[in-house]
Each structure stands twice: as structure tokens, then as C-alpha cells.
Tab-separated table of C-alpha atoms and ligand atoms in Angstrom:
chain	number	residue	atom	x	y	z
A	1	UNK	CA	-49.777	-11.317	7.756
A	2	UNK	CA	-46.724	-13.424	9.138
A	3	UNK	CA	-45.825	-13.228	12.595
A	4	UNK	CA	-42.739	-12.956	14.398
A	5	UNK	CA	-42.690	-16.833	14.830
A	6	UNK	CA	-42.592	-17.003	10.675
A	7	UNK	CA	-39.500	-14.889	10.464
A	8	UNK	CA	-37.509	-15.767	13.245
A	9	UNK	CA	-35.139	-18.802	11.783
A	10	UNK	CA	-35.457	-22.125	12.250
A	11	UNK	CA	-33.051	-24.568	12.760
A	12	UNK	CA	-32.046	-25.073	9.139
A	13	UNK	CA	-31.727	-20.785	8.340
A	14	UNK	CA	-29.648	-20.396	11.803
A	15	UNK	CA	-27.462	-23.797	10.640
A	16	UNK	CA	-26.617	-21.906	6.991
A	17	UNK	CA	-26.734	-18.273	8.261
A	18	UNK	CA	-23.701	-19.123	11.137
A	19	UNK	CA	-22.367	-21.295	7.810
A	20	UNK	CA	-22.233	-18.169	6.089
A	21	UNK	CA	-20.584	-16.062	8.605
A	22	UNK	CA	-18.033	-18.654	9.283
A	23	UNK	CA	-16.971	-18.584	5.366
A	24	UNK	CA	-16.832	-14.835	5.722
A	25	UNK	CA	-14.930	-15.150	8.815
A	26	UNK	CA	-12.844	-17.700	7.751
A	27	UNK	CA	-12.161	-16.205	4.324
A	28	UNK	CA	-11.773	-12.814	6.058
A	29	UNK	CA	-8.722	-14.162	8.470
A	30	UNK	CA	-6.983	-15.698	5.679
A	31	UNK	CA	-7.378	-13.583	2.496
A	32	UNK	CA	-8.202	-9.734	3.742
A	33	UNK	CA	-7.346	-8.925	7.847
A	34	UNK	CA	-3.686	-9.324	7.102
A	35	UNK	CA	-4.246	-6.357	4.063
A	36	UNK	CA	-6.584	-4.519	6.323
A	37	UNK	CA	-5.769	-1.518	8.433
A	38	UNK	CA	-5.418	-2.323	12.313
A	39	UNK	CA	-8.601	0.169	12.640
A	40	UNK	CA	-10.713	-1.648	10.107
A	41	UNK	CA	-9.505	-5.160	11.067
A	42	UNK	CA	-10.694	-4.237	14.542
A	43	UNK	CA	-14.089	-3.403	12.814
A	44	UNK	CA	-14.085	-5.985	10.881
A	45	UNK	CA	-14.011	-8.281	14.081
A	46	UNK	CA	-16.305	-7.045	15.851
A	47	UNK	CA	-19.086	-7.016	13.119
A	48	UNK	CA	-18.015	-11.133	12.690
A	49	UNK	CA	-18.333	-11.975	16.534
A	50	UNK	CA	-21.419	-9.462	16.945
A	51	UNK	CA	-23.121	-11.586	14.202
A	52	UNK	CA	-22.466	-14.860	15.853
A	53	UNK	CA	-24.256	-13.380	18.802
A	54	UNK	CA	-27.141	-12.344	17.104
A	55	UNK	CA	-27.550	-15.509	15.366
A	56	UNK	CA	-27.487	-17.500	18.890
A	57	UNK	CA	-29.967	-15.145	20.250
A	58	UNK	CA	-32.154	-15.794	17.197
A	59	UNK	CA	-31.967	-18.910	17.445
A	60	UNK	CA	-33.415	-19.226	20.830
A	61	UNK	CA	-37.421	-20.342	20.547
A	62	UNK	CA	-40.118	-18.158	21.148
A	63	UNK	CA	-42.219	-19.215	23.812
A	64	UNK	CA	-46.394	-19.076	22.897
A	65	UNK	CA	-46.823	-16.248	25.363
A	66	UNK	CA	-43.256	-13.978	24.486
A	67	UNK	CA	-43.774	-10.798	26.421
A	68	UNK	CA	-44.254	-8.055	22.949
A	69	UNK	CA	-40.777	-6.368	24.639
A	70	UNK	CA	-38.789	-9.505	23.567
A	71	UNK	CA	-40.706	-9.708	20.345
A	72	UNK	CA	-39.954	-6.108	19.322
A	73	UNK	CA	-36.062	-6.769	20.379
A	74	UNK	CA	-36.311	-9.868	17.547
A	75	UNK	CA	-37.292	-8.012	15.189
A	76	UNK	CA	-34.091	-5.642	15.834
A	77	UNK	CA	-32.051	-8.432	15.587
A	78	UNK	CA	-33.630	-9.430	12.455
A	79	UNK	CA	-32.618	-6.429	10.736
A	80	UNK	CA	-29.570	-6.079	12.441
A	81	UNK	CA	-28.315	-9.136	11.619
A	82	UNK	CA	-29.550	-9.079	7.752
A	83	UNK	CA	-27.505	-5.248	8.013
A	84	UNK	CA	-24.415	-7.095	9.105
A	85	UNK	CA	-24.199	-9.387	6.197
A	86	UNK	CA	-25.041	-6.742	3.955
A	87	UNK	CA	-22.136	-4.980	5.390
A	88	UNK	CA	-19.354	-7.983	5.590
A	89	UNK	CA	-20.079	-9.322	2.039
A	90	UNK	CA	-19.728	-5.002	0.863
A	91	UNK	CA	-16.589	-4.791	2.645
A	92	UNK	CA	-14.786	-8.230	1.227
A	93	UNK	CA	-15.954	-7.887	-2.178
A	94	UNK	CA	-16.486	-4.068	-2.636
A	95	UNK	CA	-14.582	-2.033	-0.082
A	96	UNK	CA	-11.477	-3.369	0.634
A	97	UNK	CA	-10.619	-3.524	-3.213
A	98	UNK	CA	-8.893	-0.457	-3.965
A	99	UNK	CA	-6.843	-1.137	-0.765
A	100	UNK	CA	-5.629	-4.578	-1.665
A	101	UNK	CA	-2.747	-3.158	-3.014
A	102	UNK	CA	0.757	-3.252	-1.467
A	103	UNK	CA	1.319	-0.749	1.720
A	104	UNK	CA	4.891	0.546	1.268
A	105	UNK	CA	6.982	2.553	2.994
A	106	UNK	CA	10.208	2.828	1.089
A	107	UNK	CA	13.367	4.819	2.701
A	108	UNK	CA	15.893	6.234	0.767
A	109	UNK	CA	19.284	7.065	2.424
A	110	UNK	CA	20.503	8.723	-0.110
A	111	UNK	CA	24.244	9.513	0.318
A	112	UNK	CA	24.254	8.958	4.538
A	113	UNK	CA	25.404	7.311	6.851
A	114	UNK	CA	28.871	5.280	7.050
A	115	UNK	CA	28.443	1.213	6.738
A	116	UNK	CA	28.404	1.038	10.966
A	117	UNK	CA	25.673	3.441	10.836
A	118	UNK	CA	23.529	1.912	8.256
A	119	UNK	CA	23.881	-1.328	9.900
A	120	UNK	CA	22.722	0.538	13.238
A	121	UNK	CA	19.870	2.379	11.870
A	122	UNK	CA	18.632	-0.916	10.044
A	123	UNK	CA	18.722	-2.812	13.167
A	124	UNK	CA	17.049	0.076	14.915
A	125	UNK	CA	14.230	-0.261	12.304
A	126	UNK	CA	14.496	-3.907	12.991
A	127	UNK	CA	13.891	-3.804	16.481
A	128	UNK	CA	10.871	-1.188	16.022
A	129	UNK	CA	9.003	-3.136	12.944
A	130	UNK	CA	6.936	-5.286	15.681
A	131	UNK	CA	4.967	-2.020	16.280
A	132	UNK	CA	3.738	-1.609	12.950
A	133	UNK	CA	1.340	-3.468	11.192
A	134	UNK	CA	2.206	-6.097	9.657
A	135	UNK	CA	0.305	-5.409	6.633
A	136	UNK	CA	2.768	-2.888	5.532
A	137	UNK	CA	5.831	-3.460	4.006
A	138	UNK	CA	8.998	-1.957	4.676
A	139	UNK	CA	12.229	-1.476	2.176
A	140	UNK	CA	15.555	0.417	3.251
A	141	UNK	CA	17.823	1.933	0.339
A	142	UNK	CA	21.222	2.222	1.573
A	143	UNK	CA	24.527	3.198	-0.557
A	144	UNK	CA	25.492	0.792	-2.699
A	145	UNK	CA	28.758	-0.040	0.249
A	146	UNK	CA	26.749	-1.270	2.935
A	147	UNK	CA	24.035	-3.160	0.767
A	148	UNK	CA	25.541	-6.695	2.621
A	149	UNK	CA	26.364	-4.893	6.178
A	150	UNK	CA	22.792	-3.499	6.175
A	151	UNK	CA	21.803	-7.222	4.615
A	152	UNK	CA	23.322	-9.067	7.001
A	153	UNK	CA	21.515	-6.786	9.560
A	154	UNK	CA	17.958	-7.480	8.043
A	155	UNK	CA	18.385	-10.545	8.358
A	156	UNK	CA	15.569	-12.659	9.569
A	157	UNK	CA	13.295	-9.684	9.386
A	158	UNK	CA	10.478	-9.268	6.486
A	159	UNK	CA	12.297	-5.321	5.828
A	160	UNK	CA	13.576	-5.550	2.335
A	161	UNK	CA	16.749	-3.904	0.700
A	162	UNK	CA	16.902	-2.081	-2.125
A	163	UNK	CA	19.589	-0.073	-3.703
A	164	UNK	CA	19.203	3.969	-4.961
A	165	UNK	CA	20.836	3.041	-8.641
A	166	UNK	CA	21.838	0.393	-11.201
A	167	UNK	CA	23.622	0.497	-14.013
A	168	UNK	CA	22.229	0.938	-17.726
A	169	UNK	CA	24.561	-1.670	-19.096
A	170	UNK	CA	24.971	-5.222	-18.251
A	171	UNK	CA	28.738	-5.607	-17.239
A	172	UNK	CA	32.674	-4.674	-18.964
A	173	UNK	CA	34.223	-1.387	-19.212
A	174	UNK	CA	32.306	1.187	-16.848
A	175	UNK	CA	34.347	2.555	-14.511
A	176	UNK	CA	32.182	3.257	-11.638
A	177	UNK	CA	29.158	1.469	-12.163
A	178	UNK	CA	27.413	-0.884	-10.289
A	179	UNK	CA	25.286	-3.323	-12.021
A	180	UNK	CA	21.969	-4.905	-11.784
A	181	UNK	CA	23.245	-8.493	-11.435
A	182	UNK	CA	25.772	-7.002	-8.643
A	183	UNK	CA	23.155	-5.712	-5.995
A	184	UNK	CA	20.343	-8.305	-6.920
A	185	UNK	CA	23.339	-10.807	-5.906
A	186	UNK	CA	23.867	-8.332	-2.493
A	187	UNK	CA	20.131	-9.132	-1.525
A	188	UNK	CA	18.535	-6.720	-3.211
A	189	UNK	CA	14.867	-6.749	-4.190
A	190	UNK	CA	14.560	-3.009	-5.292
A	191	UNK	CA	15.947	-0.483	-6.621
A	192	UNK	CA	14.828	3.006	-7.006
A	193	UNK	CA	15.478	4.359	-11.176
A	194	UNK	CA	14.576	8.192	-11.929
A	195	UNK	CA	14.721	9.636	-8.843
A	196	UNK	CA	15.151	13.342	-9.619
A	197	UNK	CA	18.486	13.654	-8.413
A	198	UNK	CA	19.328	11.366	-10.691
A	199	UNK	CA	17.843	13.073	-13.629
A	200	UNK	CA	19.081	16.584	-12.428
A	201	UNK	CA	22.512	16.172	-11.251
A	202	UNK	CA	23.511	12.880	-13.668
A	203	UNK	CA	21.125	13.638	-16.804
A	204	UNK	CA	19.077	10.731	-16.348
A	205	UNK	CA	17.146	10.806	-19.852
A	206	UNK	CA	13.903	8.296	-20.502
A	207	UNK	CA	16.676	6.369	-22.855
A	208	UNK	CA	18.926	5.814	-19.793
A	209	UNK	CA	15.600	4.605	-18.155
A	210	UNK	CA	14.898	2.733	-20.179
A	211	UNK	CA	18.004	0.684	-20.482
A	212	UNK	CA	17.983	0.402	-16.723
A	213	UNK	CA	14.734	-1.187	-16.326
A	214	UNK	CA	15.742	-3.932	-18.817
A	215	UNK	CA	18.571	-4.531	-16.741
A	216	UNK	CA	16.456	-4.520	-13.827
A	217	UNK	CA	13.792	-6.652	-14.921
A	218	UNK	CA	16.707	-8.814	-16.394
A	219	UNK	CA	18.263	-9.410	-12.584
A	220	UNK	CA	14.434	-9.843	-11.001
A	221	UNK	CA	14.542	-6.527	-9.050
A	222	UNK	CA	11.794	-4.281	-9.011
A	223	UNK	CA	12.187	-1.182	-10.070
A	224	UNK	CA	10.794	2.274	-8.139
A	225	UNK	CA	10.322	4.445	-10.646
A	226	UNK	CA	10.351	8.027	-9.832
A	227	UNK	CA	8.288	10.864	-11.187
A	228	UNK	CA	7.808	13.984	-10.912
A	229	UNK	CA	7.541	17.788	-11.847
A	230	UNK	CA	9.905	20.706	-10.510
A	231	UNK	CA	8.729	24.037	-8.962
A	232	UNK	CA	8.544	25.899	-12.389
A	233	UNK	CA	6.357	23.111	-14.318
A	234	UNK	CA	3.813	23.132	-11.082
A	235	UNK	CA	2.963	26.999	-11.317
A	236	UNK	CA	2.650	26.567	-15.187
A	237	UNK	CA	0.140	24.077	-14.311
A	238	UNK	CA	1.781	21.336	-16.525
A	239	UNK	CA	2.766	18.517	-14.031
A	240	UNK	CA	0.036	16.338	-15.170
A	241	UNK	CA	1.626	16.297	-18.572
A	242	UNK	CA	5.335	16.079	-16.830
A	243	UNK	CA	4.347	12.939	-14.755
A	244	UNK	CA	2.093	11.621	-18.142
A	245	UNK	CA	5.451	11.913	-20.560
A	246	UNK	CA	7.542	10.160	-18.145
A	247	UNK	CA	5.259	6.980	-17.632
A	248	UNK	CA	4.786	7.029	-21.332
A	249	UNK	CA	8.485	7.239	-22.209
A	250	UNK	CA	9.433	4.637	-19.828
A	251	UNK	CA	6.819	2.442	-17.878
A	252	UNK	CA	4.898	1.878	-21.685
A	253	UNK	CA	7.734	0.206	-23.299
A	254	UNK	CA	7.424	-2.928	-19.801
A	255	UNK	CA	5.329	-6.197	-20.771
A	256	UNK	CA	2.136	-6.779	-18.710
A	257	UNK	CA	4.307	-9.007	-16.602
A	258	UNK	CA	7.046	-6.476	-15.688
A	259	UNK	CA	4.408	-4.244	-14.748
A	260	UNK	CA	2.933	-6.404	-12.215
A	261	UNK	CA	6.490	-5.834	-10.414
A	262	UNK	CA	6.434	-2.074	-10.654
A	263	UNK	CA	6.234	0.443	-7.839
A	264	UNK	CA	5.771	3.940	-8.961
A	265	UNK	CA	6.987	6.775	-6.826
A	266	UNK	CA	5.495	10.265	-7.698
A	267	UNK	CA	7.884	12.802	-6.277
A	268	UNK	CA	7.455	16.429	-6.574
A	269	UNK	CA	11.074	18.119	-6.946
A	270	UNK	CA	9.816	21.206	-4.894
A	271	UNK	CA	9.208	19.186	-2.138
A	272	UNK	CA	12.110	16.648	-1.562
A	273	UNK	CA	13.998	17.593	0.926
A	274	UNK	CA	12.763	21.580	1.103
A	275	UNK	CA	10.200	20.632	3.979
A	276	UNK	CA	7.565	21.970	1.532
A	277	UNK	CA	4.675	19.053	1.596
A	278	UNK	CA	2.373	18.447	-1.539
A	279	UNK	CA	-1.572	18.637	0.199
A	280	UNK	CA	-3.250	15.372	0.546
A	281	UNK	CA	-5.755	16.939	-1.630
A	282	UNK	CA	-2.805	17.598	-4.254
A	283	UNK	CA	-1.456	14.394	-3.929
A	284	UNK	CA	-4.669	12.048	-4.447
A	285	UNK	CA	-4.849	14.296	-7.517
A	286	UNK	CA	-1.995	13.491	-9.236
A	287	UNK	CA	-1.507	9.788	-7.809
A	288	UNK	CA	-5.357	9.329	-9.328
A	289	UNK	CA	-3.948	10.862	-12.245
A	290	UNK	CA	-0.915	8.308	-12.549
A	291	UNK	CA	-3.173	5.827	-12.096
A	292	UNK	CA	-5.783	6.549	-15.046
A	293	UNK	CA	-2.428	7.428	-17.507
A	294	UNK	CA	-1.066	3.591	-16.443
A	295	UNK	CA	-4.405	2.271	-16.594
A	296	UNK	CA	-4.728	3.537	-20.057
A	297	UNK	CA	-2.130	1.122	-21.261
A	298	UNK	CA	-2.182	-1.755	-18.533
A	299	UNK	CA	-5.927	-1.727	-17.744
A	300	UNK	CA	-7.128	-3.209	-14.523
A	301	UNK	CA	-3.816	-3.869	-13.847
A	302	UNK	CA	-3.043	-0.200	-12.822
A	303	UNK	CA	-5.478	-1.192	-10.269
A	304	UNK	CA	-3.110	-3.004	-8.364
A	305	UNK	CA	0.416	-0.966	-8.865
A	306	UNK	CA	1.029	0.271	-5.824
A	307	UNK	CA	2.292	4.419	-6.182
A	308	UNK	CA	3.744	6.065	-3.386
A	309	UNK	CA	4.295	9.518	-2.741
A	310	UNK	CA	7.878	11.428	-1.654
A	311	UNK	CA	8.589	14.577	-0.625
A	312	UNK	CA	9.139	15.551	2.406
A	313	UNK	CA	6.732	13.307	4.273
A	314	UNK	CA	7.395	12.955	7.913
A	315	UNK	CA	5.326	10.877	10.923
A	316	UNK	CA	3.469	14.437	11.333
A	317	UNK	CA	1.512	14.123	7.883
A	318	UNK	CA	1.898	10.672	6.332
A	319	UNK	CA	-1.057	9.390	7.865
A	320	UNK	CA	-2.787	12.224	6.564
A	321	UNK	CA	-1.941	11.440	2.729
A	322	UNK	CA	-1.518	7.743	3.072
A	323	UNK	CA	-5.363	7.992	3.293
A	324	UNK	CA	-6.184	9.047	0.439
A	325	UNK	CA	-7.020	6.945	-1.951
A	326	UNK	CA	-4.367	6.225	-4.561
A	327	UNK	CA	-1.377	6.901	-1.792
A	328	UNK	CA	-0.129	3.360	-1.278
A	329	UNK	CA	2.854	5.010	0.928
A	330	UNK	CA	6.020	6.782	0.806
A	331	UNK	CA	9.097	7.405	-0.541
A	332	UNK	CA	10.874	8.671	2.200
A	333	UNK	CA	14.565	11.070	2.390
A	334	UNK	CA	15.845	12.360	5.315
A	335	UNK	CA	12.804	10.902	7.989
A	336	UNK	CA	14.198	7.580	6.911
A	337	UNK	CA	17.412	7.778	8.479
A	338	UNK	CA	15.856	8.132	12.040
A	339	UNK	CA	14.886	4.790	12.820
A	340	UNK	CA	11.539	5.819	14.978
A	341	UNK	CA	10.739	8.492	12.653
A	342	UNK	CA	10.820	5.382	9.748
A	343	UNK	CA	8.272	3.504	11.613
A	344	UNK	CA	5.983	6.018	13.150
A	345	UNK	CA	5.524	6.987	9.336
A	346	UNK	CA	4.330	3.239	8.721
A	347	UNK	CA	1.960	3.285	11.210
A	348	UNK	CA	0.236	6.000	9.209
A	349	UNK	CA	-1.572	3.662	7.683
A	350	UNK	CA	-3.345	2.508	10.532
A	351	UNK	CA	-4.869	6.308	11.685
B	1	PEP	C1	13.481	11.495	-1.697
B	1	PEP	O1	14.543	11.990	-1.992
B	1	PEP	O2	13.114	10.461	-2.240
B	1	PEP	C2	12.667	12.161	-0.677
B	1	PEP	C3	11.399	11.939	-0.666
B	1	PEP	O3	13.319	12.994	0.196
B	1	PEP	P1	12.695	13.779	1.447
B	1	PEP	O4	11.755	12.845	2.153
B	1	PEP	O5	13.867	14.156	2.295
B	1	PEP	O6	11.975	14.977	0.895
């Protein structure tokens, strides 16, 4: 039978066990905190330096007559520590995972504000971002005439711009349109295509889509493509086949490479802007759907698109559904043109 002198470490196991736990550490700090929430980066911590101390209390020789109290506590610590790197390698390699993929909160403007206010409510968010982690990233849509005032006004911050719309051609005889090349060359690195406005009050078809992405792709923006089904194709109980034909009539025809720059945005029509709020429950639902119908064509890939959902989502319930799962953030209307609102719905992530 071995006794507690057999298993406690020696020099050389405490020497590559610390060794061990600094490479998680270290690896930890550099590759996963910044993607972590603030709550599970805080665990995260503590397990690292709690392991450190039980190693150094291991570590500390056992006397020939070690009162059986002390002994018992050893053997704790034995398990305790074996439990924590158990539990540090399962979080790096297992848990985190599904989680490594982009945070986003995305707001679109829509058609608000004048250019003096855009500028004001971007500096607002500006001012604010410091109190959200930095681990989620924040976009602003403005109208296409204050994409350089609200630029200029982002400036030196990590918030990015994106516009609501591009053109489907490249340049020449469009009266009205705004091209790709034009608001990539404003600072854009975004820009939301499909949004349900777009395909309701402009007839937005899958073949307008799909010209738009090309000239998206074309100018290096990434697209936001919006899906989603309206009240009447919910209660018929087909929006998993709504959501399904869009991806497959649009987001099929990118290259594995233009996927990797894709944000999808699933939007249910009956809730934008009607204060009606898809359930968490319904959410992860359809988001897990999205997932499996992009996965079926991109693979793992699919894995690491970020999808965000829109509708309605305020500070009151975004933390709620940016838990779940497959909700990587929001697409967010009329909360985004409150500065404080903006933010507090970023730091749903960390709840
Ligand atoms: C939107 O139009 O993209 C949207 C989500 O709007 P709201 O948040 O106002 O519902």
C-alpha cells in the first residue's frame, strides 16, 4: 500500500506540474482570456492562481511524524489539484470552443439621425466602449451621408463602421446608388445586405443579393447578411425553410474564403422594431438551425461564422439570448441610437 509520502510530489513532479500550469496560464492570457467572458475570465483566474497555491503547499516536505490532520488535508490537495487540471485543460480545449467565435454587437441606424447627431452618438459610444469588454466587438451603421463624419469620430477607437446598403453594380449610370468601392473607400468594413426592409420596401430578390455580395467581397467588406421570416410564415410553421432558402440562394453561391468573412444576421420581421422579442429558447432554435443548414455546405467552418440575432433586442433581454449558444450578438434598430442603451446591450455578454 503506498503512503502519503509516495504520492505527495517530489521535486521533479512539482518542477513539471507548475511547468504545466504556467503553459496553461501563459497560453490562457494570450490565446483565450481576451475571447472569454469577464465572468469566466475571472474563473478562469482564479482556478490558475489557486493551482499555483496548491502546488507550493504540496511541495512542502512531510515531516516523519506529520500530525494525520495535515496528512488528510494532502490528500485534498492531491485531488484538488489533479481536479484543477482536469478542469483548465476541459475549458481551453473543450469548453471555450463554441465561444471562440466573434462577439458582435452590430447597430443599425437605419434612416436617423442628421450627420451632427451621428457624429454625437458615435462619440457617445466612443466614450462608453471602455466599460465593455473588450472581447466584444462593436460596428455602427450610419446613413450612407455621415459614413466619414461618424469615421472621423471613430477614430482611434476599435468600433467599426459599416454602411446599411451597397450597390448591385460596380459603377456608371445609376442614379442614386452608392457603390461598394465608394463606402469601403469611406472606412467601411461592413455592410449589412438583405435586411428585410430592404427586401420588402425595395424588392430585394436573392439575384440582387447575390450581385451585391460580389461587389462586396470585390471591395473587401464583409457582408451582414440578413434573414428572416415574417409574421405569416412563423404561424405556418415554415421559417426554418424561409431562413434555409435564403442561405441557399445566396450564402451557397460564396467560396470557402468569402465565407470566413461572413456575419449572418437572423432577423425575424415580426419583431424588428414592433417591441415583440423572439424567446431565447426560439432564438437558439433557429440560430442552431442556421448553423447546421451553413454547416451543410461549409463544414466546420459554420463553426466559426458568427450569427447574430435582431429584433427588437434591448439592454433588458440581450444578455438573456446572447447566452445561448449559437447567439454571437445582435443586430440592433432603434436601442442603437441611444448611446448607453448600445453598450449596456454589449455587456450582455458578460451576465
Ligand atoms: C433591425 O432593423 O435590424 C432591428 C433589429 O431593429 P430593432 O432593433 O429596432 O427591432
Amino acid at each position: 500500500m503506498p503512503t502519503i509520502d509516495d504520492i505527495t510530489p517530489g521535486p521533479v513532479w512539482t518542477t513539471l506540474a507548475a511547468l504545466v500550469l504556467l503553459a496553461a496560464w501563459w497560453h490562457s492570457l494570450r490565446r483565450v482570456l481576451p475571447k472569454m467572458t469577464p465572468k469566466r475570465r475571472n474563473w478562469m483566474m482564479c482556478w490558475t492562481y489557486a493551482g499555483f497555491l496548491f502546488v507550493l503547499e504540496l511541495s512542502r516536505p512531510l515531516a516523519a511524524d506529520e500530525p494525520s490532520g495535515r496528512r488528510f488535508l494532502l490528500k485534498l490537495l492531491i485531488l484538488f489539484a489533479w481536479a484543477l487540471l482536469i478542469a483548465i485543460v476541459y475549458n481551453i480545449i473543450y469548453k471555450n470552443k463554441p465561444k471562440m467565435r466573434k462577439k458582435i454587437v452590430a447597430g443599425n441606424w437605419k434612416m436617423n439621425t442628421l450627420p451632427a447627431e451621428g457624429a454625437e452618438l458615435a462619440k457617445g459610444v466612443v466614450a462608453g466602449r471602455g466599460t465593455v469588454c473588450s472581447c466584444v466587438d462593436f460596428i455602427v451603421c450610419p446613413p450612407f451621408t455621415h459614413l466619414s463624419t461618424v469615421a472621423e469620430a471613430l477614430k482611434g477607437s476599435d468600433i467599426a463602421l459599416g454602411a446599411q446598403n451597397c450597390a448591385a453594380e460596380e459603377k456608371g449610370a445609376y442614379t442614386g446608388e452608392v457603390s461598394a468601392a465608394m463606402i469601403a473607400a469611406l472606412g467601411c468594413k461592413y455592410v449589412i445586405l438583405g435586411h428585410s426592409e430592404r427586401r420588402q420596401y425595395y424588392g430585394e430578390t436573392s439575384a440582387t443579393l447575390n450581385k451585391k455580395m460580389t461587389q462586396a467581397y470585390a471591395n473587401g467588406l464583409m457582408p451582414i447578411y440578413c434573414v428572416g421570416e415574417n409574421l405569416d410564415e412563423r404561424e405556418a410553421g415554415k421559417h426554418f425553410d424561409v431562413v434555409k432558402a435564403q442561405i441557399e440562394e445566396v450564402v451557397y453561391n460564396l467560396t470557402a474564403e468569402q465565407f470566413k468573412n461572413l456575419v449572418i444576421a437572423y432577423e425575424p420581421v415580426w419583431a424588428i422594431g414592433t417591441g415583440k422579442t423572439a424567446t431565447a429558447e426560439q432564438a437558439q432554435e433557429i440560430h442552431a438551425h442556421i448553423r447546421k443548414v451553413l454547416a451543410a455546405k461549409f463544414g466546420v467552418a459554420a463553426e466559426e461564422c458568427a450569427i447574430l440575432y435582431g429584433g427588437s433586442c434591448k439592454p433588458s433581454n440581450a444578455a438573456e439570448i446572447f447566452a445561448k449558444e449559437d447567439v454571437d450578438g445582435g443586430l440592433i434598430g432603434g436601442a442603437a441610437l441611444k448611446a448607453d442603451d448600445f453598450l449596456a446591450i454589449g455587456k450582455g455578454f458578460g451576465k
